[in-house]
Tab-separated table of N, CA and C in Angstrom:
chain	number	residue	atom	x	y	z
A	1	MET	N	0.831	-1.191	0.000
A	1	MET	CA	0.000	0.000	0.000
A	1	MET	C	0.876	1.255	0.000
A	2	GLU	N	2.020	1.170	0.675
A	2	GLU	CA	2.915	2.330	0.712
A	2	GLU	C	3.347	2.719	-0.700
A	3	GLN	N	3.652	1.718	-1.519
A	3	GLN	CA	4.077	1.990	-2.891
A	3	GLN	C	2.949	2.638	-3.690
A	4	LEU	N	1.727	2.185	-3.502
A	4	LEU	CA	0.576	2.765	-4.189
A	4	LEU	C	0.426	4.240	-3.827
A	5	ILE	N	0.556	4.552	-2.555
A	5	ILE	CA	0.434	5.941	-2.091
A	5	ILE	C	1.522	6.795	-2.729
A	6	GLU	N	2.752	6.296	-2.726
A	6	GLU	CA	3.867	7.033	-3.319
A	6	GLU	C	3.641	7.286	-4.810
A	7	VAL	N	3.182	6.260	-5.528
A	7	VAL	CA	2.961	6.392	-6.975
A	7	VAL	C	1.868	7.418	-7.256
A	8	LEU	N	0.772	7.380	-6.506
A	8	LEU	CA	-0.302	8.365	-6.710
A	8	LEU	C	0.203	9.781	-6.433
A	9	ILE	N	0.972	9.952	-5.364
A	9	ILE	CA	1.511	11.275	-5.016
A	9	ILE	C	2.428	11.781	-6.123
A	10	GLU	N	3.325	10.923	-6.594
A	10	GLU	CA	4.294	11.328	-7.618
A	10	GLU	C	3.635	11.567	-8.971
A	11	ASN	N	2.773	10.650	-9.398
A	11	ASN	CA	2.187	10.734	-10.736
A	11	ASN	C	1.257	11.919	-10.906
A	12	TYR	N	0.590	12.321	-9.861
A	12	TYR	CA	-0.364	13.416	-9.985
A	12	TYR	C	0.179	14.728	-9.440
A	13	GLY	N	1.472	14.778	-9.153
A	13	GLY	CA	2.148	16.033	-8.844
A	13	GLY	C	1.640	16.742	-7.601
A	14	PHE	N	1.367	16.008	-6.539
A	14	PHE	CA	0.935	16.645	-5.298
A	14	PHE	C	2.064	17.518	-4.755
A	15	GLU	N	1.708	18.679	-4.242
A	15	GLU	CA	2.673	19.573	-3.613
A	15	GLU	C	2.993	19.003	-2.241
A	16	LEU	N	4.273	18.746	-1.978
A	16	LEU	CA	4.669	18.001	-0.788
A	16	LEU	C	5.277	18.864	0.311
A	17	ASP	N	5.434	20.136	0.077
A	17	ASP	CA	5.972	21.060	1.074
A	17	ASP	C	7.322	20.582	1.611
A	18	GLY	N	8.194	20.144	0.700
A	18	GLY	CA	9.552	19.773	1.069
A	18	GLY	C	9.744	18.340	1.539
A	19	GLU	N	8.690	17.581	1.725
A	19	GLU	CA	8.812	16.190	2.162
A	19	GLU	C	8.909	15.273	0.946
A	20	THR	N	9.363	14.061	1.180
A	20	THR	CA	9.405	13.072	0.105
A	20	THR	C	8.108	12.268	0.123
A	21	PRO	N	7.721	11.718	-1.025
A	21	PRO	CA	6.527	10.865	-1.046
A	21	PRO	C	6.645	9.680	-0.081
A	22	GLN	N	7.857	9.155	0.067
A	22	GLN	CA	8.066	8.020	0.966
A	22	GLN	C	7.790	8.420	2.415
A	23	ALA	N	8.306	9.573	2.826
A	23	ALA	CA	8.108	10.029	4.209
A	23	ALA	C	6.632	10.291	4.489
A	24	ILE	N	5.954	10.897	3.531
A	24	ILE	CA	4.527	11.181	3.707
A	24	ILE	C	3.736	9.879	3.803
A	25	ALA	N	4.044	8.923	2.925
A	25	ALA	CA	3.332	7.639	2.934
A	25	ALA	C	3.515	6.929	4.273
A	26	VAL	N	4.733	6.907	4.786
A	26	VAL	CA	5.002	6.245	6.067
A	26	VAL	C	4.240	6.937	7.193
A	27	ARG	N	4.277	8.271	7.209
A	27	ARG	CA	3.587	9.032	8.262
A	27	ARG	C	2.085	8.792	8.212
A	28	TRP	N	1.516	8.852	7.011
A	28	TRP	CA	0.071	8.642	6.876
A	28	TRP	C	-0.323	7.226	7.289
A	29	LEU	N	0.483	6.240	6.912
A	29	LEU	CA	0.156	4.855	7.260
A	29	LEU	C	0.208	4.621	8.771
A	30	GLU	N	1.026	5.401	9.475
A	30	GLU	CA	1.065	5.305	10.941
A	30	GLU	C	-0.190	5.906	11.566
A	31	ASP	N	-0.745	6.944	10.929
A	31	ASP	CA	-1.846	7.702	11.527
A	31	ASP	C	-3.236	7.313	11.029
A	32	TYR	N	-3.339	6.751	9.820
A	32	TYR	CA	-4.650	6.511	9.211
A	32	TYR	C	-4.725	5.107	8.618
A	33	GLU	N	-5.952	4.658	8.384
A	33	GLU	CA	-6.165	3.373	7.716
A	33	GLU	C	-5.677	3.464	6.268
A	34	ALA	N	-5.024	2.419	5.811
A	34	ALA	CA	-4.445	2.418	4.467
A	34	ALA	C	-5.507	2.631	3.389
A	35	SER	N	-6.658	1.979	3.520
A	35	SER	CA	-7.701	2.129	2.495
A	35	SER	C	-8.235	3.563	2.460
A	36	TRP	N	-8.243	4.227	3.609
A	36	TRP	CA	-8.712	5.615	3.659
A	36	TRP	C	-7.740	6.554	2.936
A	37	ILE	N	-6.449	6.268	3.039
A	37	ILE	CA	-5.444	7.132	2.400
A	37	ILE	C	-5.635	7.110	0.891
A	38	ARG	N	-5.808	5.921	0.349
A	38	ARG	CA	-6.033	5.787	-1.093
A	38	ARG	C	-7.276	6.558	-1.512
A	39	LEU	N	-8.358	6.387	-0.752
A	39	LEU	CA	-9.600	7.101	-1.056
A	39	LEU	C	-9.414	8.611	-0.930
A	40	ALA	N	-8.665	9.046	0.078
A	40	ALA	CA	-8.448	10.484	0.286
A	40	ALA	C	-7.621	11.084	-0.848
A	41	LEU	N	-6.653	10.343	-1.350
A	41	LEU	CA	-5.870	10.826	-2.493
A	41	LEU	C	-6.763	11.000	-3.720
A	42	ILE	N	-7.625	10.028	-3.969
A	42	ILE	CA	-8.534	10.118	-5.117
A	42	ILE	C	-9.544	11.243	-4.901
A	43	GLU	N	-10.035	11.393	-3.679
A	43	GLU	CA	-10.975	12.476	-3.364
A	43	GLU	C	-10.316	13.839	-3.588
A	44	ALA	N	-9.057	13.981	-3.167
A	44	ALA	CA	-8.339	15.240	-3.367
A	44	ALA	C	-8.203	15.544	-4.861
A	45	LEU	N	-7.886	14.533	-5.660
A	45	LEU	CA	-7.807	14.730	-7.109
A	45	LEU	C	-9.159	15.144	-7.665
A	46	TYR	N	-10.214	14.502	-7.202
A	46	TYR	CA	-11.569	14.808	-7.671
A	46	TYR	C	-11.942	16.252	-7.340
A	47	LEU	N	-11.510	16.717	-6.161
A	47	LEU	CA	-11.827	18.082	-5.733
A	47	LEU	C	-10.843	19.113	-6.280
A	48	GLY	N	-9.804	18.651	-6.989
A	48	GLY	CA	-8.821	19.574	-7.556
A	48	GLY	C	-7.860	20.123	-6.520
A	49	ARG	N	-7.646	19.388	-5.449
A	49	ARG	CA	-6.760	19.830	-4.366
A	49	ARG	C	-5.485	18.998	-4.439
A	50	TYR	N	-4.433	19.588	-4.985
A	50	TYR	CA	-3.208	18.851	-5.280
A	50	TYR	C	-2.106	19.110	-4.255
A	51	LYS	N	-2.452	19.196	-2.994
A	51	LYS	CA	-1.460	19.389	-1.939
A	51	LYS	C	-1.596	18.260	-0.923
A	52	ALA	N	-0.454	17.829	-0.391
A	52	ALA	CA	-0.474	16.769	0.618
A	52	ALA	C	-1.269	17.215	1.843
A	53	ILE	N	-1.182	18.487	2.190
A	53	ILE	CA	-1.923	18.998	3.348
A	53	ILE	C	-3.430	18.871	3.123
A	54	SER	N	-3.880	18.985	1.883
A	54	SER	CA	-5.304	18.817	1.576
A	54	SER	C	-5.748	17.382	1.826
A	55	VAL	N	-4.890	16.436	1.476
A	55	VAL	CA	-5.208	15.028	1.720
A	55	VAL	C	-5.303	14.792	3.225
A	56	GLU	N	-4.379	15.393	3.980
A	56	GLU	CA	-4.423	15.254	5.442
A	56	GLU	C	-5.693	15.863	6.019
A	57	GLN	N	-6.118	16.998	5.480
A	57	GLN	CA	-7.359	17.618	5.956
A	57	GLN	C	-8.550	16.700	5.698
A	58	ILE	N	-8.579	16.082	4.532
A	58	ILE	CA	-9.658	15.137	4.214
A	58	ILE	C	-9.621	13.962	5.194
A	59	LEU	N	-8.434	13.422	5.447
A	59	LEU	CA	-8.297	12.290	6.368
A	59	LEU	C	-8.717	12.670	7.788
A	60	ASN	N	-8.330	13.864	8.238
A	60	ASN	CA	-8.715	14.317	9.581
A	60	ASN	C	-10.224	14.474	9.696
A	61	LEU	N	-10.842	15.013	8.666
A	61	LEU	CA	-12.300	15.163	8.666
A	61	LEU	C	-12.974	13.795	8.756
A	62	TRP	N	-12.492	12.855	7.976
A	62	TRP	CA	-13.061	11.513	8.002
A	62	TRP	C	-12.865	10.849	9.367
A	63	CYS	N	-11.710	11.096	9.998
A	63	CYS	CA	-11.465	10.524	11.335
A	63	CYS	C	-12.461	11.079	12.345
A	64	ARG	N	-12.742	12.377	12.266
A	64	ARG	CA	-13.731	12.968	13.177
A	64	ARG	C	-15.111	12.369	12.937
A	65	ARG	N	-15.441	12.101	11.688
A	65	ARG	CA	-16.738	11.497	11.351
A	65	ARG	C	-16.791	10.013	11.688
A	66	GLY	N	-15.633	9.390	11.724
A	66	GLY	CA	-15.579	7.958	11.997
A	66	GLY	C	-15.653	7.095	10.757
A	67	GLN	N	-15.800	7.714	9.604
A	67	GLN	CA	-15.823	6.979	8.336
A	67	GLN	C	-15.609	7.954	7.189
A	68	PRO	N	-15.087	7.448	6.073
A	68	PRO	CA	-14.860	8.334	4.929
A	68	PRO	C	-16.157	8.695	4.219
A	69	LYS	N	-16.184	9.893	3.681
A	69	LYS	CA	-17.300	10.324	2.834
A	69	LYS	C	-16.676	10.928	1.576
A	70	PHE	N	-16.731	10.180	0.502
A	70	PHE	CA	-16.121	10.656	-0.735
A	70	PHE	C	-17.203	10.993	-1.740
A	71	HIS	N	-16.831	11.826	-2.705
A	71	HIS	CA	-17.786	12.330	-3.688
A	71	HIS	C	-17.530	11.803	-5.097
A	72	PHE	N	-16.375	11.209	-5.318
A	72	PHE	CA	-16.040	10.728	-6.656
A	72	PHE	C	-16.811	9.455	-6.976
A	73	THR	N	-16.944	9.196	-8.266
A	73	THR	CA	-17.652	8.001	-8.730
A	73	THR	C	-16.659	6.865	-8.976
A	74	HIS	N	-17.204	5.690	-9.153
A	74	HIS	CA	-16.366	4.533	-9.462
A	74	HIS	C	-15.645	4.746	-10.796
A	75	GLU	N	-16.310	5.420	-11.724
A	75	GLU	CA	-15.698	5.689	-13.031
A	75	GLU	C	-14.483	6.599	-12.876
A	76	PHE	N	-14.582	7.611	-11.999
A	76	PHE	CA	-13.449	8.510	-11.765
A	76	PHE	C	-12.298	7.725	-11.136
A	77	GLU	N	-12.624	6.874	-10.192
A	77	GLU	CA	-11.613	6.041	-9.535
A	77	GLU	C	-10.898	5.167	-10.568
A	78	GLN	N	-11.654	4.573	-11.478
A	78	GLN	CA	-11.051	3.747	-12.533
A	78	GLN	C	-10.155	4.584	-13.435
A	79	LEU	N	-10.593	5.789	-13.753
A	79	LEU	CA	-9.807	6.677	-14.601
A	79	LEU	C	-8.459	6.996	-13.949
A	80	ILE	N	-8.477	7.260	-12.662
A	80	ILE	CA	-7.249	7.581	-11.931
A	80	ILE	C	-6.341	6.354	-11.831
A	81	CYS	N	-6.924	5.211	-11.546
A	81	CYS	CA	-6.132	4.009	-11.248
A	81	CYS	C	-5.743	3.191	-12.471
A	82	ARG	N	-6.329	3.465	-13.619
A	82	ARG	CA	-6.059	2.589	-14.763
A	82	ARG	C	-4.644	2.730	-15.301
A	83	ARG	N	-3.988	3.840	-15.022
A	83	ARG	CA	-2.615	4.008	-15.500
A	83	ARG	C	-1.572	3.602	-14.466
A	84	LEU	N	-2.022	3.094	-13.348
A	84	LEU	CA	-1.080	2.604	-12.346
A	84	LEU	C	-0.439	1.324	-12.851
A	85	PRO	N	0.752	1.009	-12.356
A	85	PRO	CA	1.331	-0.285	-12.710
A	85	PRO	C	0.361	-1.409	-12.346
A	86	LYS	N	0.377	-2.453	-13.142
A	86	LYS	CA	-0.598	-3.540	-12.993
A	86	LYS	C	-0.624	-4.107	-11.570
A	87	SER	N	0.524	-4.217	-10.944
A	87	SER	CA	0.593	-4.797	-9.595
A	87	SER	C	-0.122	-3.936	-8.559
A	88	LEU	N	-0.285	-2.643	-8.833
A	88	LEU	CA	-0.934	-1.745	-7.874
A	88	LEU	C	-2.415	-1.562	-8.147
A	89	ARG	N	-2.884	-2.002	-9.309
A	89	ARG	CA	-4.298	-1.825	-9.645
A	89	ARG	C	-5.216	-2.730	-8.834
A	90	ASP	N	-4.688	-3.773	-8.233
A	90	ASP	CA	-5.506	-4.716	-7.473
A	90	ASP	C	-6.079	-4.114	-6.200
A	91	PHE	N	-5.595	-2.940	-5.802
A	91	PHE	CA	-6.102	-2.305	-4.592
A	91	PHE	C	-7.443	-1.624	-4.818
A	92	SER	N	-7.909	-1.605	-6.062
A	92	SER	CA	-9.180	-0.950	-6.356
A	92	SER	C	-10.304	-1.620	-5.580
A	93	LEU	N	-11.183	-0.802	-5.038
A	93	LEU	CA	-12.283	-1.321	-4.228
A	93	LEU	C	-13.353	-1.960	-5.089
A	94	THR	N	-13.915	-3.026	-4.591
A	94	THR	CA	-15.073	-3.609	-5.249
A	94	THR	C	-16.295	-2.803	-4.840
A	95	VAL	N	-17.381	-2.985	-5.543
A	95	VAL	CA	-18.618	-2.268	-5.223
A	95	VAL	C	-19.051	-2.594	-3.797
A	96	GLU	N	-18.896	-3.850	-3.391
A	96	GLU	CA	-19.288	-4.248	-2.035
A	96	GLU	C	-18.442	-3.521	-0.986
A	97	ASP	N	-17.129	-3.411	-1.233
A	97	ASP	CA	-16.258	-2.688	-0.304
A	97	ASP	C	-16.671	-1.230	-0.203
A	98	ARG	N	-17.036	-0.637	-1.338
A	98	ARG	CA	-17.434	0.774	-1.347
A	98	ARG	C	-18.708	0.968	-0.530
A	99	ARG	N	-19.624	0.003	-0.595
A	99	ARG	CA	-20.869	0.119	0.179
A	99	ARG	C	-20.581	0.075	1.674
A	100	LYS	N	-19.628	-0.753	2.071
A	100	LYS	CA	-19.277	-0.865	3.487
A	100	LYS	C	-18.700	0.447	4.009
A	101	ILE	N	-17.924	1.133	3.170
A	101	ILE	CA	-17.256	2.359	3.586
A	101	ILE	C	-18.133	3.579	3.387
A	102	SER	N	-19.075	3.523	2.447
A	102	SER	CA	-19.820	4.720	2.057
A	102	SER	C	-20.518	5.367	3.235
A	103	SER	N	-20.703	6.650	3.095
A	103	SER	CA	-21.228	7.489	4.166
A	103	SER	C	-22.726	7.311	4.354
A	104	PRO	N	-23.229	7.483	5.601
A	104	PRO	CA	-24.667	7.428	5.819
A	104	PRO	C	-25.372	8.638	5.237
A	105	ALA	N	-24.621	9.666	4.882
A	105	ALA	CA	-25.227	10.875	4.328
A	105	ALA	C	-25.723	10.663	2.907
A	106	SER	N	-25.253	9.599	2.258
A	106	SER	CA	-25.730	9.368	0.897
A	106	SER	C	-27.180	8.910	0.961
A	107	LYS	N	-28.035	9.619	0.260
A	107	LYS	CA	-29.477	9.421	0.350
A	107	LYS	C	-29.959	8.198	-0.416
A	108	SER	N	-29.313	7.870	-1.520
A	108	SER	CA	-29.822	6.783	-2.349
A	108	SER	C	-29.051	5.501	-2.064
A	109	PRO	N	-29.690	4.515	-1.442
A	109	PRO	CA	-29.010	3.264	-1.163
A	109	PRO	C	-28.985	2.323	-2.355
A	110	GLU	N	-29.240	2.856	-3.553
A	110	GLU	CA	-29.224	2.032	-4.759
A	110	GLU	C	-27.843	1.451	-4.971
A	111	PRO	N	-27.754	0.173	-5.260
A	111	PRO	CA	-26.441	-0.407	-5.523
A	111	PRO	C	-25.911	0.089	-6.862
A	112	GLU	N	-24.607	0.317	-6.890
A	112	GLU	CA	-23.985	0.743	-8.140
A	112	GLU	C	-23.783	-0.473	-9.022
A	113	PRO	N	-24.000	-0.332	-10.318
A	113	PRO	CA	-23.738	-1.473	-11.195
A	113	PRO	C	-22.236	-1.724	-11.256
A	114	GLU	N	-21.871	-2.986	-11.260
A	114	GLU	CA	-20.461	-3.322	-11.314
A	114	GLU	C	-19.972	-3.134	-12.745
A	115	LEU	N	-18.893	-2.403	-12.894
A	115	LEU	CA	-18.363	-2.101	-14.216
A	115	LEU	C	-17.120	-2.927	-14.472
A	116	GLU	N	-16.959	-3.306	-15.710
A	116	GLU	CA	-15.772	-4.039	-16.105
A	116	GLU	C	-14.649	-3.040	-16.339
A	117	PRO	N	-13.444	-3.309	-15.832
A	117	PRO	CA	-12.338	-2.390	-16.096
A	117	PRO	C	-11.981	-2.408	-17.579
A	118	GLU	N	-11.504	-1.271	-18.059
A	118	GLU	CA	-11.124	-1.182	-19.465
A	118	GLU	C	-9.927	-2.086	-19.716
A	119	ALA	N	-9.979	-2.772	-20.829
A	119	ALA	CA	-8.872	-3.655	-21.179
A	119	ALA	C	-7.711	-2.814	-21.685
A	120	VAL	N	-6.556	-3.002	-21.095
A	120	VAL	CA	-5.361	-2.285	-21.510
A	120	VAL	C	-4.353	-3.332	-21.948
A	121	THR	N	-3.916	-3.230	-23.188
A	121	THR	CA	-2.960	-4.200	-23.695
A	121	THR	C	-1.589	-3.916	-23.100
A	122	GLU	N	-0.716	-4.926	-23.164
A	122	GLU	CA	0.632	-4.739	-22.631
A	122	GLU	C	1.354	-3.634	-23.379
A	123	GLU	N	1.104	-3.538	-24.688
A	123	GLU	CA	1.750	-2.503	-25.495
A	123	GLU	C	1.336	-1.115	-25.013
A	124	GLU	N	0.030	-0.920	-24.783
A	124	GLU	CA	-0.459	0.362	-24.287
A	124	GLU	C	0.108	0.649	-22.908
A	125	GLU	N	0.187	-0.388	-22.084
A	125	GLU	CA	0.670	-0.218	-20.721
A	125	GLU	C	2.106	0.283	-20.718
A	126	GLU	N	2.915	-0.218	-21.658
A	126	GLU	CA	4.312	0.185	-21.720
A	126	GLU	C	4.479	1.576	-22.314
A	127	THR	N	3.622	1.959	-23.256
A	127	THR	CA	3.813	3.229	-23.938
A	127	THR	C	3.129	4.398	-23.251
A	128	GLU	N	2.073	4.141	-22.470
A	128	GLU	CA	1.368	5.243	-21.826
A	128	GLU	C	2.185	5.771	-20.656
A	129	PRO	N	2.358	7.079	-20.570
A	129	PRO	CA	3.091	7.632	-19.433
A	129	PRO	C	2.257	7.493	-18.163
A	130	LEU	N	2.939	7.418	-17.022
A	130	LEU	CA	2.249	7.269	-15.752
A	130	LEU	C	1.852	8.610	-15.148
A	131	SER	N	2.362	9.688	-15.682
A	131	SER	CA	2.014	10.979	-15.111
A	131	SER	C	1.289	11.830	-16.145
A	132	ILE	N	0.742	12.917	-15.686
A	132	ILE	CA	0.022	13.824	-16.568
A	132	ILE	C	1.038	14.664	-17.331
A	133	ASN	N	0.905	14.702	-18.659
A	133	ASN	CA	1.800	15.515	-19.472
A	133	ASN	C	1.311	16.952	-19.482
A	134	ARG	N	2.231	17.862	-19.328
A	134	ARG	CA	1.873	19.275	-19.364
A	134	ARG	C	1.610	19.687	-20.813
A	135	PHE	N	0.585	20.517	-21.019
A	135	PHE	CA	0.232	20.992	-22.348
A	135	PHE	C	1.170	22.120	-22.750
A	136	THR	N	1.787	21.988	-23.906
A	136	THR	CA	2.628	23.037	-24.458
A	136	THR	C	2.111	23.333	-25.854
A	137	PRO	N	1.512	24.515	-26.060
A	137	PRO	CA	0.965	24.819	-27.383
A	137	PRO	C	2.078	24.983	-28.411
A	138	LEU	N	1.805	24.530	-29.621
A	138	LEU	CA	2.757	24.689	-30.711
A	138	LEU	C	2.666	26.112	-31.237
A	139	LEU	N	3.796	26.624	-31.715
A	139	LEU	CA	3.787	27.962	-32.293
A	139	LEU	C	3.132	27.893	-33.667
A	140	ASP	N	2.173	28.766	-33.897
A	140	ASP	CA	1.452	28.788	-35.166
A	140	ASP	C	2.136	29.783	-36.100
A	141	ARG	N	2.733	29.301	-37.160
A	141	ARG	CA	3.430	30.158	-38.124
A	141	ARG	C	2.637	30.277	-39.424
A	142	SER	N	1.335	30.205	-39.338
A	142	SER	CA	0.501	30.315	-40.532
A	142	SER	C	0.401	31.777	-40.962
A	143	GLN	N	-0.211	32.017	-42.121
A	143	GLN	CA	-0.375	33.377	-42.643
A	143	GLN	C	-1.294	34.199	-41.750
A	144	VAL	N	-2.292	33.565	-41.168
A	144	VAL	CA	-3.216	34.279	-40.290
A	144	VAL	C	-2.454	34.861	-39.105
A	145	TYR	N	-1.547	34.080	-38.541
A	145	TYR	CA	-0.769	34.533	-37.400
A	145	TYR	C	0.086	35.738	-37.793
A	146	SER	N	0.758	35.654	-38.948
A	146	SER	CA	1.619	36.752	-39.401
A	146	SER	C	0.817	38.024	-39.634
A	147	LYS	N	-0.348	37.900	-40.279
A	147	LYS	CA	-1.189	39.070	-40.547
A	147	LYS	C	-1.713	39.678	-39.250
A	148	LEU	N	-2.143	38.836	-38.338
A	148	LEU	CA	-2.660	39.313	-37.060
A	148	LEU	C	-1.568	40.023	-36.265
A	149	LYS	N	-0.372	39.483	-36.306
A	149	LYS	CA	0.750	40.093	-35.606
A	149	LYS	C	1.079	41.454	-36.219
A	150	ALA	N	1.023	41.557	-37.549
A	150	ALA	CA	1.296	42.826	-38.227
A	150	ALA	C	0.253	43.871	-37.853
A	151	VAL	N	-1.016	43.475	-37.800
A	151	VAL	CA	-2.088	44.397	-37.421
A	151	VAL	C	-1.892	44.862	-35.982
A	152	ALA	N	-1.574	43.936	-35.100
A	152	ALA	CA	-1.379	44.282	-33.689
A	152	ALA	C	-0.202	45.228	-33.523
A	153	ASN	N	0.878	44.984	-34.245
A	153	ASN	CA	2.053	45.852	-34.155
A	153	ASN	C	1.773	47.233	-34.729
A	154	SER	N	0.996	47.311	-35.815
A	154	SER	CA	0.706	48.617	-36.421
A	154	SER	C	-0.197	49.453	-35.521
A	155	GLU	N	-1.099	48.816	-34.779
A	155	GLU	CA	-1.978	49.554	-33.868
A	155	GLU	C	-1.228	50.053	-32.650
A	156	VAL	N	-0.202	49.341	-32.234
A	156	VAL	CA	0.591	49.745	-31.075
A	156	VAL	C	1.468	50.935	-31.432
A	157	ASN	N	1.989	50.968	-32.657
A	157	ASN	CA	2.905	52.044	-33.085
A	157	ASN	C	2.186	53.277	-33.433
């Protein structure tokens, strides 16, 4: 589980405030349930909170409540976990496990349909990067760009 936590922290670029992913994983595993840490990391990604302190805040809130309350869907969880190394994907919760952990605040006790994980070939697994690639726009050297630049420069002068 420690390796899974480290991989999620590294691959999704969590801000660590000077600590290493290994140190954070060890500290969290001493203080919180391992399954909760994984859920809290996914919840932080779902909420757009990419700091280790945010994950700790989520874990502390869940500890006060006595159980985790997450907002992400099983599909989001699959999306996050599908690019993990194959050996770490087995930690994914089954629908039954999710029901055991799910919050009493959820109003609809409808069971979620069990979804089949997307098939990923070995070739795709080797070629797909494990982290998010930063978007870098290509420079557009078309005629439209040149004309627009000329107009902009003439208006400034």
